PDB file of C-alpha atoms in Angstrom:
ATOM      1  CA  MET Y   1     175.940 -53.598  -8.763  1.00 81.00           C
ATOM      2  CA  LYS Y   2     179.104 -54.855 -10.252  1.00 85.00           C
ATOM      3  CA  TYR Y   3     180.327 -51.319 -10.873  1.00 91.00           C
ATOM      4  CA  ILE Y   4     180.022 -50.158  -7.271  1.00 93.00           C
ATOM      5  CA  PRO Y   5     183.529 -51.396  -6.197  1.00 92.00           C
ATOM      6  CA  LEU Y   6     185.032 -49.628  -9.225  1.00 93.00           C
ATOM      7  CA  ILE Y   7     183.207 -46.361  -8.390  1.00 95.00           C
ATOM      8  CA  GLY Y   8     184.302 -46.755  -4.816  1.00 95.00           C
ATOM      9  CA  ARG Y   9     187.960 -47.227  -5.802  1.00 95.00           C
ATOM     10  CA  ILE Y  10     187.843 -44.136  -8.051  1.00 96.00           C
ATOM     11  CA  LEU Y  11     186.368 -41.990  -5.326  1.00 97.00           C
ATOM     12  CA  TYR Y  12     188.680 -43.336  -2.608  1.00 97.00           C
ATOM     13  CA  SER Y  13     191.809 -42.937  -4.690  1.00 97.00           C
ATOM     14  CA  ILE Y  14     191.202 -39.291  -5.742  1.00 97.00           C
ATOM     15  CA  ILE Y  15     192.348 -37.838  -2.444  1.00 97.00           C
ATOM     16  CA  PHE Y  16     195.632 -39.834  -2.498  1.00 98.00           C
ATOM     17  CA  ILE Y  17     196.456 -39.120  -6.097  1.00 98.00           C
ATOM     18  CA  SER Y  18     195.863 -35.409  -5.707  1.00 97.00           C
ATOM     19  CA  SER Y  19     197.678 -35.200  -2.409  1.00 97.00           C
ATOM     20  CA  GLY Y  20     200.579 -37.200  -3.721  1.00 97.00           C
ATOM     21  CA  LEU Y  21     200.885 -34.908  -6.710  1.00 98.00           C
ATOM     22  CA  ASN Y  22     200.807 -31.922  -4.386  1.00 96.00           C
ATOM     23  CA  HIS Y  23     203.627 -33.435  -2.270  1.00 96.00           C
ATOM     24  CA  ILE Y  24     205.755 -33.753  -5.348  1.00 96.00           C
ATOM     25  CA  PHE Y  25     204.920 -30.708  -7.463  1.00 97.00           C
ATOM     26  CA  LYS Y  26     204.598 -28.325  -4.441  1.00 96.00           C
ATOM     27  CA  LEU Y  27     207.501 -29.871  -2.677  1.00 95.00           C
ATOM     28  CA  SER Y  28     208.865 -26.580  -1.277  1.00 94.00           C
ATOM     29  CA  GLU Y  29     205.543 -25.470   0.243  1.00 95.00           C
ATOM     30  CA  MET Y  30     204.707 -28.927   1.543  1.00 94.00           C
ATOM     31  CA  SER Y  31     208.227 -29.358   2.999  1.00 95.00           C
ATOM     32  CA  GLN Y  32     207.850 -26.109   4.968  1.00 95.00           C
ATOM     33  CA  TYR Y  33     204.638 -27.475   6.497  1.00 92.00           C
ATOM     34  CA  THR Y  34     206.387 -30.735   7.290  1.00 93.00           C
ATOM     35  CA  ALA Y  35     209.263 -28.863   8.851  1.00 94.00           C
ATOM     36  CA  SER Y  36     206.897 -26.906  11.076  1.00 91.00           C
ATOM     37  CA  MET Y  37     205.736 -30.147  12.605  1.00 89.00           C
ATOM     38  CA  GLY Y  38     209.322 -30.996  13.583  1.00 90.00           C
ATOM     39  CA  VAL Y  39     209.733 -33.803  11.072  1.00 92.00           C
ATOM     40  CA  PRO Y  40     213.445 -34.523  10.413  1.00 93.00           C
ATOM     41  CA  LEU Y  41     214.643 -34.154   6.735  1.00 96.00           C
ATOM     42  CA  PRO Y  42     211.354 -32.493   5.787  1.00 95.00           C
ATOM     43  CA  THR Y  43     212.007 -32.314   2.039  1.00 96.00           C
ATOM     44  CA  LEU Y  44     212.991 -35.974   1.818  1.00 97.00           C
ATOM     45  CA  ALA Y  45     210.073 -36.982   4.096  1.00 96.00           C
ATOM     46  CA  THR Y  46     207.622 -34.983   1.917  1.00 96.00           C
ATOM     47  CA  LEU Y  47     208.973 -36.440  -1.284  1.00 97.00           C
ATOM     48  CA  VAL Y  48     208.923 -40.026  -0.016  1.00 97.00           C
ATOM     49  CA  THR Y  49     205.458 -39.753   1.473  1.00 97.00           C
ATOM     50  CA  GLY Y  50     204.209 -38.083  -1.718  1.00 97.00           C
ATOM     51  CA  LEU Y  51     205.444 -41.056  -3.765  1.00 98.00           C
ATOM     52  CA  MET Y  52     203.986 -43.452  -1.237  1.00 98.00           C
ATOM     53  CA  ILE Y  53     200.475 -41.964  -1.328  1.00 98.00           C
ATOM     54  CA  LEU Y  54     200.579 -41.439  -5.086  1.00 98.00           C
ATOM     55  CA  ALA Y  55     201.586 -45.089  -5.614  1.00 98.00           C
ATOM     56  CA  GLY Y  56     198.986 -46.260  -3.092  1.00 98.00           C
ATOM     57  CA  GLY Y  57     196.250 -44.187  -4.742  1.00 98.00           C
ATOM     58  CA  LEU Y  58     197.152 -45.430  -8.267  1.00 98.00           C
ATOM     59  CA  SER Y  59     197.343 -48.965  -7.079  1.00 97.00           C
ATOM     60  CA  ILE Y  60     193.739 -48.791  -5.681  1.00 97.00           C
ATOM     61  CA  LEU Y  61     192.473 -46.869  -8.680  1.00 97.00           C
ATOM     62  CA  LEU Y  62     193.866 -49.329 -11.201  1.00 96.00           C
ATOM     63  CA  GLY Y  63     193.311 -52.418  -9.070  1.00 94.00           C
ATOM     64  CA  TYR Y  64     196.855 -53.570  -9.314  1.00 95.00           C
ATOM     65  CA  LYS Y  65     198.915 -54.809  -6.316  1.00 95.00           C
ATOM     66  CA  VAL Y  66     196.228 -53.490  -4.013  1.00 96.00           C
ATOM     67  CA  LYS Y  67     197.590 -55.127  -0.875  1.00 96.00           C
ATOM     68  CA  ILE Y  68     200.913 -53.228  -1.345  1.00 98.00           C
ATOM     69  CA  GLY Y  69     199.165 -50.006  -2.279  1.00 98.00           C
ATOM     70  CA  ALA Y  70     196.786 -50.260   0.716  1.00 98.00           C
ATOM     71  CA  MET Y  71     199.702 -50.858   3.063  1.00 98.00           C
ATOM     72  CA  LEU Y  72     201.565 -47.847   1.618  1.00 98.00           C
ATOM     73  CA  LEU Y  73     198.541 -45.745   2.567  1.00 98.00           C
ATOM     74  CA  VAL Y  74     198.297 -47.209   6.072  1.00 98.00           C
ATOM     75  CA  VAL Y  75     202.003 -46.707   6.685  1.00 98.00           C
ATOM     76  CA  PHE Y  76     201.522 -43.033   5.633  1.00 97.00           C
ATOM     77  CA  LEU Y  77     198.224 -42.407   7.430  1.00 97.00           C
ATOM     78  CA  ILE Y  78     198.934 -43.743  10.914  1.00 97.00           C
ATOM     79  CA  PRO Y  79     201.964 -41.634  11.797  1.00 95.00           C
ATOM     80  CA  THR Y  80     200.662 -38.621   9.854  1.00 94.00           C
ATOM     81  CA  SER Y  81     197.520 -38.688  11.923  1.00 95.00           C
ATOM     82  CA  PHE Y  82     199.386 -38.552  15.180  1.00 95.00           C
ATOM     83  CA  ILE Y  83     202.105 -36.099  14.054  1.00 93.00           C
ATOM     84  CA  ALA Y  84     200.164 -33.645  11.870  1.00 91.00           C
ATOM     85  CA  HIS Y  85     196.738 -33.782  13.624  1.00 93.00           C
ATOM     86  CA  ALA Y  86     197.671 -34.000  17.354  1.00 93.00           C
ATOM     87  CA  PHE Y  87     194.542 -32.103  18.457  1.00 95.00           C
ATOM     88  CA  TRP Y  88     195.142 -33.116  22.091  1.00 95.00           C
ATOM     89  CA  ASN Y  89     198.173 -30.758  22.155  1.00 94.00           C
ATOM     90  CA  ILE Y  90     196.331 -27.658  20.946  1.00 94.00           C
ATOM     91  CA  GLU Y  91     194.935 -25.159  23.382  1.00 95.00           C
ATOM     92  CA  ASN Y  92     192.758 -23.099  20.990  1.00 96.00           C
ATOM     93  CA  ALA Y  93     189.428 -24.847  21.037  1.00 96.00           C
ATOM     94  CA  MET Y  94     188.508 -24.104  17.428  1.00 96.00           C
ATOM     95  CA  GLN Y  95     191.916 -25.190  16.071  1.00 95.00           C
ATOM     96  CA  ALA Y  96     191.772 -28.355  18.217  1.00 96.00           C
ATOM     97  CA  GLN Y  97     188.329 -29.181  16.899  1.00 97.00           C
ATOM     98  CA  MET Y  98     189.558 -28.753  13.257  1.00 96.00           C
ATOM     99  CA  GLN Y  99     192.612 -30.981  13.917  1.00 95.00           C
ATOM    100  CA  MET Y 100     190.333 -33.608  15.652  1.00 97.00           C
ATOM    101  CA  ILE Y 101     188.122 -33.701  12.601  1.00 97.00           C
ATOM    102  CA  MET Y 102     191.220 -34.188  10.321  1.00 96.00           C
ATOM    103  CA  PHE Y 103     192.573 -36.811  12.690  1.00 97.00           C
ATOM    104  CA  MET Y 104     189.277 -38.774  12.638  1.00 97.00           C
ATOM    105  CA  GLU Y 105     189.025 -38.494   8.885  1.00 97.00           C
ATOM    106  CA  ASN Y 106     192.549 -39.979   8.543  1.00 97.00           C
ATOM    107  CA  ILE Y 107     191.620 -42.820  10.912  1.00 97.00           C
ATOM    108  CA  ALA Y 108     188.423 -43.553   8.887  1.00 97.00           C
ATOM    109  CA  VAL Y 109     190.383 -43.536   5.612  1.00 97.00           C
ATOM    110  CA  THR Y 110     192.887 -45.882   7.229  1.00 98.00           C
ATOM    111  CA  GLY Y 111     189.979 -48.260   7.832  1.00 98.00           C
ATOM    112  CA  GLY Y 112     189.111 -48.013   4.139  1.00 97.00           C
ATOM    113  CA  ALA Y 113     192.691 -48.908   3.170  1.00 98.00           C
ATOM    114  CA  LEU Y 114     192.509 -52.002   5.525  1.00 98.00           C
ATOM    115  CA  ILE Y 115     189.243 -53.077   3.809  1.00 97.00           C
ATOM    116  CA  PHE Y 116     190.944 -52.836   0.421  1.00 96.00           C
ATOM    117  CA  PHE Y 117     193.903 -54.812   1.869  1.00 97.00           C
ATOM    118  CA  TYR Y 118     191.603 -57.582   3.007  1.00 96.00           C
ATOM    119  CA  PHE Y 119     188.896 -57.801   0.355  1.00 94.00           C
ATOM    120  CA  GLY Y 120     190.842 -56.601  -2.659  1.00 91.00           C
ATOM    121  CA  THR Y 121     189.495 -54.684  -5.674  1.00 87.00           C
ATOM    122  CA  GLY Y 122     186.254 -56.114  -6.958  1.00 85.00           C
ATOM    123  CA  PRO Y 123     185.515 -57.364 -10.498  1.00 85.00           C
ATOM    124  CA  PHE Y 124     186.928 -54.504 -12.558  1.00 86.00           C
ATOM    125  CA  SER Y 125     190.705 -54.260 -12.026  1.00 89.00           C
ATOM    126  CA  ILE Y 126     193.964 -54.935 -13.676  1.00 88.00           C
ATOM    127  CA  GLU Y 127     194.574 -57.881 -11.369  1.00 83.00           C
ATOM    128  CA  LYS Y 128     191.242 -59.520 -12.352  1.00 78.00           C
ATOM    129  CA  GLN Y 129     192.044 -59.041 -15.972  1.00 80.00           C
ATOM    130  CA  ILE Y 130     195.499 -60.679 -15.566  1.00 81.00           C
ATOM    131  CA  GLU Y 131     193.842 -63.648 -13.773  1.00 72.00           C
ATOM    132  CA  LYS Y 132     191.633 -64.313 -16.805  1.00 66.00           C
TER     133      LYS Y 132
END
């Protein structure tokens, strides 16, 4: 049972680490998508958000400064959900449904980040090793 929080952190962090790396290493492509949503300074916004979610994902994975890492994810997820997945503005029913699913997934993942913020990492983490 004591390994479950570690497994949860690994599984949770994968999406943010891979997405953060995509933001950084596919900056041109990701910036074009960001620009298509009307975000100002799309290249800078893409780079900054990529660094935020990479840092947040690594923080949760490693169990170090988890409150900061979780807040980085929340600060990314809330506006992104409303800007990138505004399903209520889409007329095509199938596209609206897809964006609604992505919106709801982001909201659920935000809930997970808030749980990490409140409860911390569990027994296997860098922070727990430092405390010993």
